[in-house]
Amino acid sequence: MEDADLRKLAKDGVVRTSDIADALDVSRQRAAEQAHRLVQQGTLKRLQRGLYAVVPLDVQPENYRPDPVLVVHRGLDGDFAFSHHTAADLHGASQQSRRTVHVSRPDGRARRMDIGDVPIHAHRIPTDAWPEATEKLRRGRRTVRVTTPERTLLDLVGLPPSDQDYQEICGILVALEPKLDPDVLLEQAHRWANKTTRARLAHLLHREWPRGDPSWSHVEERLDELAQLESPYYFGTAPSNPANKMDNRFNVIYPGETG
């Protein structure tokens, strides 16, 4: 393989056997043989059958960790969008680094899987919601599909209590706020979110939304509609912390406090 071919592949970061075949203008069988030699040389790192990461110079292959988003983008087949915490990161709203990559599939089965050493949590998204709930963003030289800021927030607020981190979600809401369309957010909440998720959303918006912003001035009345919940519901400030609850006014009751 010529240096020019290697440089072309290196720009992609994560490649399939078909990419090597196209770069060399050879059959896939010949490309697979070439990939095997490059793995032995330490130029490529095998992630799974037919999928490789291009190892930067002066880096040991066993120590190299390619961009997990690009690994999943190139390695996962079928329709999917990056979602939940991974989507928050792609929208520039991430509050902490997470090892697991989250994706959502239209009417797909929720499951966990791995590509190489990248753990993936696949979630289901209704097919009817797919067109309006996803968009495309750039990640390096690749274009990836990701849930919209509105859908990303709803997905995070709708996670099971054991996966909730209250302060993190508050931070993500603040970071996403410039990208949120209040009408789209509330419309999607009415159409796709369950009652508990709508109540949590109402609580968070009452707490964090930019009061005085004209674009949000009409949301107050609609929030009251969203905030109809018959009884208090757990909303933890950190995973596995059952001592924290949200009262029927959607205020958080912390351990040791009454309300």
mmCIF file of C-alpha atoms in Angstrom:
data_model
loop_
_atom_site.group_PDB
_atom_site.id
_atom_site.type_symbol
_atom_site.label_atom_id
_atom_site.label_comp_id
_atom_site.label_asym_id
_atom_site.label_seq_id
_atom_site.Cartn_x
_atom_site.Cartn_y
_atom_site.Cartn_z
ATOM 1 C CA MET A 1 0.000 0.000 0.000
ATOM 2 C CA GLU A 2 1.402 3.406 -1.024
ATOM 3 C CA ASP A 3 1.840 6.284 1.435
ATOM 4 C CA ALA A 4 -0.830 8.262 -0.420
ATOM 5 C CA ASP A 5 -3.302 5.437 0.104
ATOM 6 C CA LEU A 6 -2.480 5.310 3.814
ATOM 7 C CA ARG A 7 -2.946 9.067 4.182
ATOM 8 C CA LYS A 8 -6.330 8.831 2.484
ATOM 9 C CA LEU A 9 -7.447 6.092 4.853
ATOM 10 C CA ALA A 10 -6.010 7.897 7.877
ATOM 11 C CA LYS A 11 -8.329 10.851 7.245
ATOM 12 C CA ASP A 12 -11.319 8.547 7.731
ATOM 13 C CA GLY A 13 -10.039 7.172 11.061
ATOM 14 C CA VAL A 14 -12.269 4.090 11.009
ATOM 15 C CA VAL A 15 -12.587 2.082 7.806
ATOM 16 C CA ARG A 16 -14.278 -1.003 6.438
ATOM 17 C CA THR A 17 -12.749 -3.585 4.152
ATOM 18 C CA SER A 18 -14.764 -1.999 1.335
ATOM 19 C CA ASP A 19 -13.001 1.352 1.947
ATOM 20 C CA ILE A 20 -9.605 -0.341 1.582
ATOM 21 C CA ALA A 21 -10.803 -2.047 -1.602
ATOM 22 C CA ASP A 22 -11.928 1.298 -3.044
ATOM 23 C CA ALA A 23 -8.689 3.042 -2.026
ATOM 24 C CA LEU A 24 -6.547 0.342 -3.683
ATOM 25 C CA ASP A 25 -8.970 -0.444 -6.519
ATOM 26 C CA VAL A 26 -8.818 -4.154 -5.704
ATOM 27 C CA SER A 27 -11.307 -6.869 -4.796
ATOM 28 C CA ARG A 28 -12.585 -7.199 -1.244
ATOM 29 C CA GLN A 29 -10.656 -10.430 -0.832
ATOM 30 C CA ARG A 30 -7.399 -8.686 -1.756
ATOM 31 C CA ALA A 31 -8.369 -5.788 0.513
ATOM 32 C CA ALA A 32 -8.958 -8.162 3.418
ATOM 33 C CA GLU A 33 -5.521 -9.695 2.850
ATOM 34 C CA GLN A 34 -3.950 -6.231 2.786
ATOM 35 C CA ALA A 35 -5.814 -5.275 5.964
ATOM 36 C CA HIS A 36 -4.487 -8.390 7.697
ATOM 37 C CA ARG A 37 -0.910 -7.401 6.799
ATOM 38 C CA LEU A 38 -1.490 -3.834 8.023
ATOM 39 C CA VAL A 39 -2.864 -5.158 11.321
ATOM 40 C CA GLN A 40 0.292 -7.230 11.753
ATOM 41 C CA GLN A 41 2.389 -4.152 11.007
ATOM 42 C CA GLY A 42 0.471 -2.073 13.567
ATOM 43 C CA THR A 43 -0.903 0.352 10.967
ATOM 44 C CA LEU A 44 -4.487 -0.837 11.466
ATOM 45 C CA LYS A 45 -6.264 -2.067 14.581
ATOM 46 C CA ARG A 46 -8.956 -4.683 14.046
ATOM 47 C CA LEU A 47 -12.217 -3.726 15.788
ATOM 48 C CA GLN A 48 -14.385 -6.517 14.450
ATOM 49 C CA ARG A 49 -14.642 -8.534 11.245
ATOM 50 C CA GLY A 50 -14.273 -6.128 8.335
ATOM 51 C CA LEU A 51 -13.849 -3.002 10.514
ATOM 52 C CA TYR A 52 -10.536 -1.338 11.371
ATOM 53 C CA ALA A 53 -9.155 1.785 13.024
ATOM 54 C CA VAL A 54 -6.222 3.561 11.425
ATOM 55 C CA VAL A 55 -3.539 3.802 14.119
ATOM 56 C CA PRO A 56 -1.712 7.164 14.310
ATOM 57 C CA LEU A 57 2.061 7.189 13.995
ATOM 58 C CA ASP A 58 4.033 6.592 17.202
ATOM 59 C CA VAL A 59 1.012 5.014 18.934
ATOM 60 C CA GLN A 60 0.910 1.380 19.976
ATOM 61 C CA PRO A 61 -2.149 -0.363 18.480
ATOM 62 C CA GLU A 62 -3.096 -1.975 21.805
ATOM 63 C CA ASN A 63 -3.180 1.477 23.460
ATOM 64 C CA TYR A 64 -5.107 3.248 20.707
ATOM 65 C CA ARG A 65 -8.760 4.104 21.323
ATOM 66 C CA PRO A 66 -10.460 5.474 18.178
ATOM 67 C CA ASP A 67 -13.360 7.909 18.324
ATOM 68 C CA PRO A 68 -16.241 5.726 19.607
ATOM 69 C CA VAL A 69 -18.812 7.726 17.625
ATOM 70 C CA LEU A 70 -16.988 6.991 14.379
ATOM 71 C CA VAL A 71 -16.558 3.337 15.387
ATOM 72 C CA VAL A 72 -20.316 2.969 15.820
ATOM 73 C CA HIS A 73 -21.098 5.097 12.769
ATOM 74 C CA ARG A 74 -18.999 2.837 10.552
ATOM 75 C CA GLY A 75 -19.635 -0.445 12.328
ATOM 76 C CA LEU A 76 -23.362 -0.498 13.053
ATOM 77 C CA ASP A 77 -25.680 -1.455 10.205
ATOM 78 C CA GLY A 78 -29.225 -0.274 9.582
ATOM 79 C CA ASP A 79 -31.011 2.961 10.448
ATOM 80 C CA PHE A 80 -30.027 4.557 13.741
ATOM 81 C CA ALA A 81 -29.317 7.932 15.303
ATOM 82 C CA PHE A 82 -26.973 8.805 18.137
ATOM 83 C CA SER A 83 -29.136 9.670 21.127
ATOM 84 C CA HIS A 84 -29.314 10.325 24.873
ATOM 85 C CA HIS A 85 -25.936 11.263 26.417
ATOM 86 C CA THR A 86 -24.083 10.664 23.136
ATOM 87 C CA ALA A 87 -26.404 13.080 21.335
ATOM 88 C CA ALA A 88 -25.907 15.636 24.122
ATOM 89 C CA ASP A 89 -22.159 15.359 23.508
ATOM 90 C CA LEU A 90 -22.594 15.808 19.737
ATOM 91 C CA HIS A 91 -24.730 18.903 20.396
ATOM 92 C CA GLY A 92 -22.000 20.319 22.636
ATOM 93 C CA ALA A 93 -24.009 19.877 25.834
ATOM 94 C CA SER A 94 -22.200 16.959 27.454
ATOM 95 C CA GLN A 95 -21.620 17.277 31.185
ATOM 96 C CA GLN A 96 -19.307 14.282 31.650
ATOM 97 C CA SER A 97 -17.473 11.682 29.623
ATOM 98 C CA ARG A 98 -19.264 8.355 29.193
ATOM 99 C CA ARG A 99 -17.901 5.130 27.792
ATOM 100 C CA THR A 100 -21.204 3.766 26.456
ATOM 101 C CA VAL A 101 -22.463 5.053 23.109
ATOM 102 C CA HIS A 102 -26.250 5.488 22.952
ATOM 103 C CA VAL A 103 -28.211 5.074 19.729
ATOM 104 C CA SER A 104 -31.909 4.927 18.888
ATOM 105 C CA ARG A 105 -33.469 2.816 16.148
ATOM 106 C CA PRO A 106 -36.905 3.319 14.575
ATOM 107 C CA ASP A 107 -39.080 0.697 16.304
ATOM 108 C CA GLY A 108 -35.952 -1.287 17.085
ATOM 109 C CA ARG A 109 -35.545 -3.599 20.043
ATOM 110 C CA ALA A 110 -33.782 -2.146 23.070
ATOM 111 C CA ARG A 111 -30.551 -4.059 23.575
ATOM 112 C CA ARG A 112 -26.885 -3.778 24.485
ATOM 113 C CA MET A 113 -24.013 -4.796 22.236
ATOM 114 C CA ASP A 114 -20.354 -4.055 21.562
ATOM 115 C CA ILE A 115 -18.204 -3.122 18.594
ATOM 116 C CA GLY A 116 -14.647 -3.865 19.577
ATOM 117 C CA ASP A 117 -14.273 -2.391 23.040
ATOM 118 C CA VAL A 118 -17.034 0.194 22.510
ATOM 119 C CA PRO A 119 -20.211 -0.669 24.471
ATOM 120 C CA ILE A 120 -23.466 0.353 22.777
ATOM 121 C CA HIS A 121 -26.915 0.819 24.282
ATOM 122 C CA ALA A 122 -29.595 0.731 21.580
ATOM 123 C CA HIS A 123 -32.990 2.279 22.364
ATOM 124 C CA ARG A 124 -36.295 2.237 20.528
ATOM 125 C CA ILE A 125 -37.788 5.331 18.909
ATOM 126 C CA PRO A 126 -41.258 5.267 17.278
ATOM 127 C CA THR A 127 -41.097 5.147 13.490
ATOM 128 C CA ASP A 128 -43.584 8.006 13.270
ATOM 129 C CA ALA A 129 -41.270 10.193 15.362
ATOM 130 C CA TRP A 130 -38.138 9.352 13.368
ATOM 131 C CA PRO A 131 -38.259 12.077 10.642
ATOM 132 C CA GLU A 132 -38.885 14.999 13.015
ATOM 133 C CA ALA A 133 -36.776 13.687 15.894
ATOM 134 C CA THR A 134 -33.457 13.284 14.053
ATOM 135 C CA GLU A 135 -31.065 15.450 12.079
ATOM 136 C CA LYS A 136 -27.560 15.255 10.619
ATOM 137 C CA LEU A 137 -24.344 16.692 12.082
ATOM 138 C CA ARG A 138 -20.686 16.586 11.116
ATOM 139 C CA ARG A 139 -18.221 14.483 13.106
ATOM 140 C CA GLY A 140 -14.781 14.941 11.612
ATOM 141 C CA ARG A 141 -15.089 14.123 7.911
ATOM 142 C CA ARG A 142 -18.249 12.083 8.437
ATOM 143 C CA THR A 143 -21.904 13.070 8.556
ATOM 144 C CA VAL A 144 -23.760 11.304 11.362
ATOM 145 C CA ARG A 145 -27.446 11.169 12.269
ATOM 146 C CA VAL A 146 -28.326 12.354 15.772
ATOM 147 C CA THR A 147 -31.516 13.071 17.693
ATOM 148 C CA THR A 148 -32.564 16.714 17.691
ATOM 149 C CA PRO A 149 -31.925 18.820 20.804
ATOM 150 C CA GLU A 150 -35.612 18.532 21.728
ATOM 151 C CA ARG A 151 -35.705 14.751 21.381
ATOM 152 C CA THR A 152 -32.357 14.414 23.159
ATOM 153 C CA LEU A 153 -33.721 16.259 26.196
ATOM 154 C CA LEU A 154 -36.903 14.162 26.246
ATOM 155 C CA ASP A 155 -34.875 10.954 25.989
ATOM 156 C CA LEU A 156 -32.677 11.934 28.936
ATOM 157 C CA VAL A 157 -35.581 13.071 31.102
ATOM 158 C CA GLY A 158 -37.370 9.809 30.313
ATOM 159 C CA LEU A 159 -34.575 7.500 31.470
ATOM 160 C CA PRO A 160 -35.307 5.133 34.372
ATOM 161 C CA PRO A 161 -34.694 6.641 37.830
ATOM 162 C CA SER A 162 -31.591 4.503 38.375
ATOM 163 C CA ASP A 163 -29.991 6.171 35.333
ATOM 164 C CA GLN A 164 -30.919 9.730 36.282
ATOM 165 C CA ASP A 165 -28.459 12.370 37.414
ATOM 166 C CA TYR A 166 -30.517 15.439 38.266
ATOM 167 C CA GLN A 167 -27.714 18.000 38.269
ATOM 168 C CA GLU A 168 -26.310 16.647 35.020
ATOM 169 C CA ILE A 169 -29.670 16.910 33.253
ATOM 170 C CA CYS A 170 -30.110 20.472 34.551
ATOM 171 C CA GLY A 171 -26.714 21.307 33.046
ATOM 172 C CA ILE A 172 -27.594 19.676 29.739
ATOM 173 C CA LEU A 173 -30.856 21.648 29.585
ATOM 174 C CA VAL A 174 -28.994 24.921 30.118
ATOM 175 C CA ALA A 175 -26.422 24.002 27.447
ATOM 176 C CA LEU A 176 -29.103 22.930 24.949
ATOM 177 C CA GLU A 177 -31.357 25.940 25.570
ATOM 178 C CA PRO A 178 -30.002 28.098 22.684
ATOM 179 C CA LYS A 179 -30.792 25.240 20.277
ATOM 180 C CA LEU A 180 -34.250 24.375 21.651
ATOM 181 C CA ASP A 181 -37.452 25.393 19.937
ATOM 182 C CA PRO A 182 -40.001 25.645 22.789
ATOM 183 C CA ASP A 183 -42.966 24.854 20.542
ATOM 184 C CA VAL A 184 -41.268 21.778 19.085
ATOM 185 C CA LEU A 185 -40.187 20.613 22.530
ATOM 186 C CA LEU A 186 -43.637 20.875 24.053
ATOM 187 C CA GLU A 187 -45.361 19.424 20.988
ATOM 188 C CA GLN A 188 -43.087 16.384 21.044
ATOM 189 C CA ALA A 189 -43.629 16.053 24.788
ATOM 190 C CA HIS A 190 -47.401 15.949 24.248
ATOM 191 C CA ARG A 191 -47.151 13.448 21.397
ATOM 192 C CA TRP A 192 -44.385 11.070 22.441
ATOM 193 C CA ALA A 193 -43.597 11.396 26.156
ATOM 194 C CA ASN A 194 -45.424 9.542 28.904
ATOM 195 C CA LYS A 195 -46.941 11.334 31.889
ATOM 196 C CA THR A 196 -43.921 10.921 34.128
ATOM 197 C CA THR A 197 -41.543 12.301 31.490
ATOM 198 C CA ARG A 198 -43.844 15.274 30.890
ATOM 199 C CA ALA A 199 -43.941 15.986 34.626
ATOM 200 C CA ARG A 200 -40.167 15.833 34.878
ATOM 201 C CA LEU A 201 -39.824 18.124 31.863
ATOM 202 C CA ALA A 202 -42.209 20.629 33.396
ATOM 203 C CA HIS A 203 -40.231 20.583 36.616
ATOM 204 C CA LEU A 204 -36.920 21.154 34.847
ATOM 205 C CA LEU A 205 -38.224 23.932 32.634
ATOM 206 C CA HIS A 206 -39.804 25.731 35.576
ATOM 207 C CA ARG A 207 -36.434 25.532 37.294
ATOM 208 C CA GLU A 208 -34.035 26.270 34.452
ATOM 209 C CA TRP A 209 -35.805 27.937 31.529
ATOM 210 C CA PRO A 210 -34.659 31.486 30.624
ATOM 211 C CA ARG A 211 -37.365 33.659 32.180
ATOM 212 C CA GLY A 212 -37.827 36.949 30.382
ATOM 213 C CA ASP A 213 -36.898 35.483 27.016
ATOM 214 C CA PRO A 214 -39.725 36.485 24.623
ATOM 215 C CA SER A 215 -39.467 33.222 22.717
ATOM 216 C CA TRP A 216 -40.401 31.338 25.916
ATOM 217 C CA SER A 217 -42.987 33.780 27.289
ATOM 218 C CA HIS A 218 -45.979 31.703 26.167
ATOM 219 C CA VAL A 219 -44.680 28.446 27.635
ATOM 220 C CA GLU A 220 -45.905 29.062 31.203
ATOM 221 C CA GLU A 221 -49.527 28.128 30.482
ATOM 222 C CA ARG A 222 -48.565 25.043 28.497
ATOM 223 C CA LEU A 223 -46.241 23.946 31.269
ATOM 224 C CA ASP A 224 -49.190 23.884 33.624
ATOM 225 C CA GLU A 225 -50.840 21.432 31.235
ATOM 226 C CA LEU A 226 -47.742 19.269 31.207
ATOM 227 C CA ALA A 227 -47.389 19.326 34.977
ATOM 228 C CA GLN A 228 -50.473 17.281 35.772
ATOM 229 C CA LEU A 229 -49.340 14.360 37.872
ATOM 230 C CA GLU A 230 -51.515 12.700 40.505
ATOM 231 C CA SER A 231 -48.770 11.839 42.970
ATOM 232 C CA PRO A 232 -45.122 12.634 43.730
ATOM 233 C CA TYR A 233 -42.606 10.707 41.643
ATOM 234 C CA TYR A 234 -39.009 9.803 42.306
ATOM 235 C CA PHE A 235 -36.466 11.957 40.537
ATOM 236 C CA GLY A 236 -32.954 11.220 41.785
ATOM 237 C CA THR A 237 -30.103 13.689 41.934
ATOM 238 C CA ALA A 238 -27.707 10.840 41.202
ATOM 239 C CA PRO A 239 -28.061 7.226 40.053
ATOM 240 C CA SER A 240 -29.183 4.759 42.744
ATOM 241 C CA ASN A 241 -30.144 7.468 45.224
ATOM 242 C CA PRO A 242 -33.753 6.615 46.210
ATOM 243 C CA ALA A 243 -33.771 9.184 49.045
ATOM 244 C CA ASN A 244 -34.483 12.045 46.639
ATOM 245 C CA LYS A 245 -37.999 12.705 45.397
ATOM 246 C CA MET A 246 -39.900 15.322 43.459
ATOM 247 C CA ASP A 247 -42.959 16.718 45.202
ATOM 248 C CA ASN A 248 -46.271 17.455 43.492
ATOM 249 C CA ARG A 249 -45.060 20.967 42.663
ATOM 250 C CA PHE A 250 -42.015 19.374 40.976
ATOM 251 C CA ASN A 251 -39.609 20.657 43.591
ATOM 252 C CA VAL A 252 -36.847 18.261 44.553
ATOM 253 C CA ILE A 253 -36.975 16.997 48.131
ATOM 254 C CA TYR A 254 -33.423 16.242 49.192
ATOM 255 C CA PRO A 255 -32.433 13.764 51.901
ATOM 256 C CA GLY A 256 -33.197 15.081 55.365
ATOM 257 C CA GLU A 257 -35.670 17.682 54.106
ATOM 258 C CA THR A 258 -39.449 17.498 54.267
ATOM 259 C CA GLY A 259 -41.934 18.792 51.805
#
